[in-house]
Short mmCIF file of C-alpha atoms in Angstrom, two decimals:
data_model
loop_
_atom_site.label_atom_id
_atom_site.label_comp_id
_atom_site.label_asym_id
_atom_site.label_seq_id
_atom_site.Cartn_x
_atom_site.Cartn_y
_atom_site.Cartn_z
CA UNK A 8 11.24 -14.40 8.63
CA UNK A 9 10.15 -15.75 5.30
CA UNK A 10 10.77 -13.57 2.29
CA UNK A 11 7.16 -12.95 1.36
CA UNK A 12 8.07 -12.01 -2.18
CA UNK A 13 8.84 -15.68 -2.76
CA UNK A 14 5.39 -17.02 -1.98
CA UNK A 15 3.83 -15.95 -5.20
CA UNK A 16 3.17 -19.30 -6.78
CA UNK A 17 -0.11 -19.50 -8.64
CA UNK A 18 -2.51 -16.64 -8.78
CA UNK A 19 -1.50 -14.71 -5.66
CA UNK A 20 1.20 -12.10 -5.39
CA UNK A 21 2.42 -10.03 -2.47
CA UNK A 22 1.63 -6.33 -2.71
CA UNK A 23 5.28 -5.68 -1.88
CA UNK A 24 6.20 -7.58 -5.00
CA UNK A 25 3.73 -5.69 -7.17
CA UNK A 26 5.45 -2.46 -6.20
CA UNK A 27 8.32 -2.17 -8.63
CA UNK A 28 6.65 -4.31 -11.27
CA UNK A 29 7.16 -2.96 -14.76
CA UNK A 30 4.28 -1.70 -16.87
CA UNK A 31 4.39 -2.13 -20.65
CA UNK A 32 2.22 -0.98 -23.52
CA UNK A 33 0.83 -3.37 -26.11
CA UNK A 34 3.91 -2.82 -28.30
CA UNK A 35 6.08 -4.07 -25.45
CA UNK A 36 7.65 -0.71 -24.60
CA UNK A 37 8.24 -0.14 -20.92
CA UNK A 38 6.11 2.77 -19.72
CA UNK A 39 7.10 2.76 -16.09
CA UNK A 40 6.76 0.79 -12.93
CA UNK A 41 4.25 0.42 -10.13
CA UNK A 42 4.97 2.50 -7.02
CA UNK A 43 2.01 1.45 -4.97
CA UNK A 44 -1.47 0.02 -5.14
CA UNK A 45 -4.45 1.93 -3.81
CA UNK A 46 -6.89 -0.46 -2.26
CA UNK A 47 -10.36 -0.10 -0.82
CA UNK A 48 -9.96 -0.54 2.93
CA UNK A 49 -13.13 -2.48 3.44
CA UNK A 50 -13.32 -4.76 0.43
CA UNK A 51 -9.56 -5.11 -0.02
CA UNK A 52 -9.99 -4.57 -3.73
CA UNK A 53 -7.17 -2.86 -5.62
CA UNK A 54 -8.70 0.16 -7.31
CA UNK A 55 -5.63 1.88 -8.75
CA UNK A 56 -2.02 1.12 -9.43
CA UNK A 57 0.11 4.23 -9.06
CA UNK A 58 2.70 4.14 -11.79
CA UNK A 59 5.74 6.33 -12.05
CA UNK A 60 6.65 7.33 -15.56
CA UNK A 61 9.55 9.15 -17.15
CA UNK A 62 12.18 11.15 -15.31
CA UNK A 63 15.51 9.94 -14.08
CA UNK A 64 16.31 8.62 -10.62
CA UNK A 65 13.05 10.02 -9.33
CA UNK A 66 13.67 13.53 -10.68
CA UNK A 67 11.07 14.83 -13.09
CA UNK A 68 9.17 11.62 -12.69
CA UNK A 69 5.41 11.77 -12.83
CA UNK A 70 3.06 9.54 -10.93
CA UNK A 71 -0.16 8.41 -12.57
CA UNK A 72 -2.94 6.42 -10.98
CA UNK A 73 -4.19 3.79 -13.42
CA UNK A 74 -7.56 2.12 -12.82
CA UNK A 75 -6.84 -1.51 -11.97
CA UNK A 76 -9.16 -2.63 -14.76
CA UNK A 77 -6.79 -1.13 -17.34
CA UNK A 78 -3.99 -3.48 -16.23
CA UNK A 79 -3.48 -7.05 -17.34
CA UNK A 80 -0.82 -9.18 -15.74
CA UNK A 81 1.44 -10.87 -18.26
CA UNK A 82 3.15 -13.92 -16.78
CA UNK A 83 5.77 -14.06 -19.55
CA UNK A 84 6.81 -10.45 -19.06
CA UNK A 85 6.39 -10.65 -15.28
CA UNK A 86 4.74 -7.29 -15.64
CA UNK A 87 1.53 -5.48 -16.34
CA UNK A 88 0.38 -4.56 -19.82
CA UNK A 89 -1.83 -1.55 -20.52
CA UNK A 90 -3.43 -0.46 -23.76
CA UNK A 91 -1.94 3.04 -23.63
CA UNK A 92 0.69 4.89 -25.58
CA UNK A 93 3.15 7.37 -24.17
CA UNK A 94 1.19 10.32 -25.55
CA UNK A 95 -1.92 9.23 -23.69
CA UNK A 96 0.12 9.04 -20.52
CA UNK A 97 1.63 12.46 -21.05
CA UNK A 98 -1.84 13.99 -20.85
CA UNK A 99 -3.00 11.74 -18.05
CA UNK A 100 -4.00 12.82 -14.54
CA UNK A 101 -1.00 12.97 -12.25
CA UNK A 102 -0.30 12.97 -8.54
CA UNK A 103 2.19 15.76 -8.46
CA UNK A 104 1.92 18.33 -5.74
CA UNK A 105 3.07 17.65 -2.21
CA UNK A 106 -0.25 18.83 -0.87
CA UNK A 107 -2.16 16.54 -3.20
CA UNK A 108 -5.55 15.45 -1.89
CA UNK A 109 -7.39 12.62 -3.55
CA UNK A 110 -10.98 13.79 -3.89
CA UNK A 111 -13.84 11.83 -5.41
CA UNK A 112 -13.88 14.36 -8.28
CA UNK A 113 -10.23 13.57 -8.96
CA UNK A 114 -11.02 9.85 -8.86
CA UNK A 115 -13.86 10.29 -11.34
CA UNK A 116 -11.61 12.30 -13.68
CA UNK A 117 -9.04 9.48 -13.62
CA UNK A 118 -11.64 6.83 -14.36
CA UNK A 119 -13.11 8.94 -17.14
CA UNK A 120 -9.72 9.59 -18.75
CA UNK A 121 -9.17 5.87 -19.16
CA UNK A 122 -12.80 5.01 -19.88
CA UNK A 123 -12.83 2.74 -16.86
CA UNK A 124 -15.91 1.93 -14.79
CA UNK A 125 -15.86 4.45 -11.97
CA UNK A 126 -15.23 3.51 -8.38
CA UNK A 127 -16.70 6.75 -7.03
CA UNK B 5 7.75 12.44 -5.63
CA UNK B 6 4.60 12.56 -3.60
CA UNK B 7 4.56 10.53 -0.42
CA UNK B 8 1.88 8.05 -1.42
CA UNK B 9 1.16 7.15 2.17
CA UNK B 10 -0.43 10.58 2.52
CA UNK B 11 -3.08 10.14 -0.13
CA UNK B 12 -5.33 7.96 1.93
CA UNK B 13 -8.27 10.26 2.38
CA UNK B 14 -11.60 8.51 2.22
CA UNK B 15 -11.94 4.86 1.48
CA UNK B 16 -8.66 4.19 -0.32
CA UNK B 17 -5.36 3.35 1.27
CA UNK B 18 -1.96 2.63 -0.25
CA UNK B 19 -0.81 -0.98 0.10
CA UNK B 20 2.49 0.40 1.41
CA UNK B 21 0.57 2.02 4.22
CA UNK B 22 -1.35 -1.16 5.05
CA UNK B 23 1.96 -2.89 5.62
CA UNK B 24 2.86 -2.11 9.19
CA UNK B 25 -0.75 -1.50 10.21
CA UNK B 26 -1.56 -2.93 13.63
CA UNK B 27 -4.02 -5.77 14.09
CA UNK B 28 -6.14 -5.90 17.26
CA UNK B 29 -8.57 -8.39 18.72
CA UNK B 30 -12.07 -7.42 19.80
CA UNK B 31 -10.80 -6.68 23.31
CA UNK B 32 -8.43 -4.10 21.85
CA UNK B 33 -5.23 -6.07 22.49
CA UNK B 34 -2.61 -5.72 19.79
CA UNK B 35 -2.03 -9.10 18.13
CA UNK B 36 0.56 -8.06 15.59
CA UNK B 37 0.98 -6.05 12.43
CA UNK B 38 0.52 -6.57 8.73
CA UNK B 39 3.67 -7.53 6.81
CA UNK B 40 2.15 -7.81 3.39
CA UNK B 41 -1.07 -8.32 1.50
CA UNK B 42 -1.50 -11.24 -0.87
CA UNK B 43 -3.58 -10.16 -3.82
CA UNK B 44 -5.07 -11.97 -6.77
CA UNK B 45 -3.06 -10.81 -9.78
CA UNK B 46 -5.95 -10.64 -12.17
CA UNK B 47 -8.78 -9.24 -10.08
CA UNK B 48 -6.59 -7.16 -7.78
CA UNK B 49 -8.56 -8.39 -4.81
CA UNK B 50 -6.72 -8.76 -1.50
CA UNK B 51 -7.16 -12.36 -0.40
CA UNK B 52 -4.91 -12.54 2.66
CA UNK B 53 -3.13 -10.18 4.99
CA UNK B 54 0.08 -11.72 6.25
CA UNK B 55 0.41 -10.76 9.90
CA UNK B 56 3.48 -11.17 12.04
CA UNK B 57 2.75 -12.09 15.59
CA UNK B 58 4.82 -12.42 18.75
CA UNK B 59 8.59 -12.57 18.91
CA UNK B 60 10.94 -9.67 19.44
CA UNK B 61 12.66 -7.62 16.75
CA UNK B 62 11.74 -10.24 14.19
CA UNK B 63 13.22 -13.14 16.19
CA UNK B 64 10.80 -15.92 17.05
CA UNK B 65 8.13 -14.06 15.20
CA UNK B 66 5.51 -16.09 13.38
CA UNK B 67 3.78 -15.07 10.20
CA UNK B 68 0.13 -15.96 9.71
CA UNK B 69 -1.96 -15.40 6.62
CA UNK B 70 -5.40 -14.14 7.63
CA UNK B 71 -8.25 -14.30 5.11
CA UNK B 72 -9.11 -10.72 4.21
CA UNK B 73 -12.75 -11.32 5.17
CA UNK B 74 -11.69 -11.81 8.82
CA UNK B 75 -10.34 -8.25 8.96
CA UNK B 76 -12.33 -5.11 9.62
CA UNK B 77 -10.69 -1.72 9.32
CA UNK B 78 -11.27 0.46 12.37
CA UNK B 79 -10.81 4.14 11.55
CA UNK B 80 -10.50 5.16 15.21
CA UNK B 81 -7.74 2.65 15.89
CA UNK B 82 -6.16 3.20 12.47
CA UNK B 83 -5.83 -0.56 12.43
CA UNK B 84 -7.53 -3.81 11.63
CA UNK B 85 -9.69 -5.68 14.09
CA UNK B 86 -10.10 -9.47 14.00
CA UNK B 87 -12.36 -11.67 16.06
CA UNK B 88 -9.53 -13.90 17.27
CA UNK B 89 -7.81 -14.45 20.57
CA UNK B 90 -4.12 -15.11 21.06
CA UNK B 91 -4.72 -18.83 21.65
CA UNK B 92 -6.46 -19.19 18.31
CA UNK B 93 -3.50 -17.52 16.66
CA UNK B 94 -1.01 -19.78 18.40
CA UNK B 95 -2.59 -22.80 16.69
CA UNK B 96 -3.07 -21.03 13.38
CA UNK B 97 -1.39 -21.92 10.08
CA UNK B 98 1.96 -20.22 9.73
CA UNK B 99 4.38 -19.31 6.98
CA UNK B 100 7.52 -20.43 8.63
CA UNK B 101 10.06 -22.36 6.61
CA UNK B 102 12.34 -20.69 4.15
CA UNK B 103 11.31 -23.15 1.47
CA UNK B 104 7.64 -22.48 2.08
CA UNK B 105 5.43 -23.03 -0.95
CA UNK B 106 1.88 -21.78 -0.97
CA UNK B 107 -0.20 -24.62 -2.37
CA UNK B 108 -3.96 -24.59 -2.86
CA UNK B 109 -4.21 -27.22 -0.08
CA UNK B 110 -2.44 -24.82 2.25
CA UNK B 111 -4.77 -22.02 1.19
CA UNK B 112 -7.80 -24.19 1.87
CA UNK B 113 -6.47 -25.12 5.32
CA UNK B 114 -6.05 -21.43 6.17
CA UNK B 115 -9.56 -20.56 5.03
CA UNK B 116 -10.98 -23.53 6.94
CA UNK B 117 -9.14 -22.63 10.14
CA UNK B 118 -10.81 -19.24 10.20
CA UNK B 119 -14.15 -20.43 8.82
CA UNK B 120 -13.72 -18.05 5.89
CA UNK B 121 -15.19 -18.56 2.40
CA UNK B 122 -12.44 -20.29 0.46
CA UNK B 123 -10.61 -18.63 -2.39
CA UNK B 124 -9.32 -21.95 -3.77
#
């Protein structure tokens, strides 16, 4: 089978390749990397990138959903850039508990935190 | 870390969870499963689902990009439904060679084959 991560020429990229992509702030510091993309089942639109941040080898790491509109893809960096500093992320909504349930209220709180147009 | 495949309540689904999702035709026959989603880097919109079809344990399997607009998510089936029969798929554009390059001409031919609005 073809390695789908190779067929990314131009404007398209495989979701598998997005996962693992680094996320930087405007100063160029690495904030974390993308664990997964949350997409709308019907429209196929990516609504959030779930970024893991901090920790070491998965321990103590926090996962933050970032509204897709906060992310800009930077071809040179081969990564996403967000206008956020580490302090903003430290106070940001997380996905932490094992019994986490994504409610529309949670979604709205995420969108509000980042000042993003709300999906909900 | 939270298992992101669990946080799919409501209308959102993790891209990781989409990969592996079964694809059925209108008659309910399984055509294949989704290997990856090709998304537009800037807008985050899913443009194609790459479906593997036929073969056995990955051998002889073909990969077909399906325009996202041809797919409908069926909650009951927990899978996608497409209005295609196996014969249509057998003649469909594939991603086969190892040195495959996704050109805009190729993209247009895929969209045309399925009568989908073109992305290119």
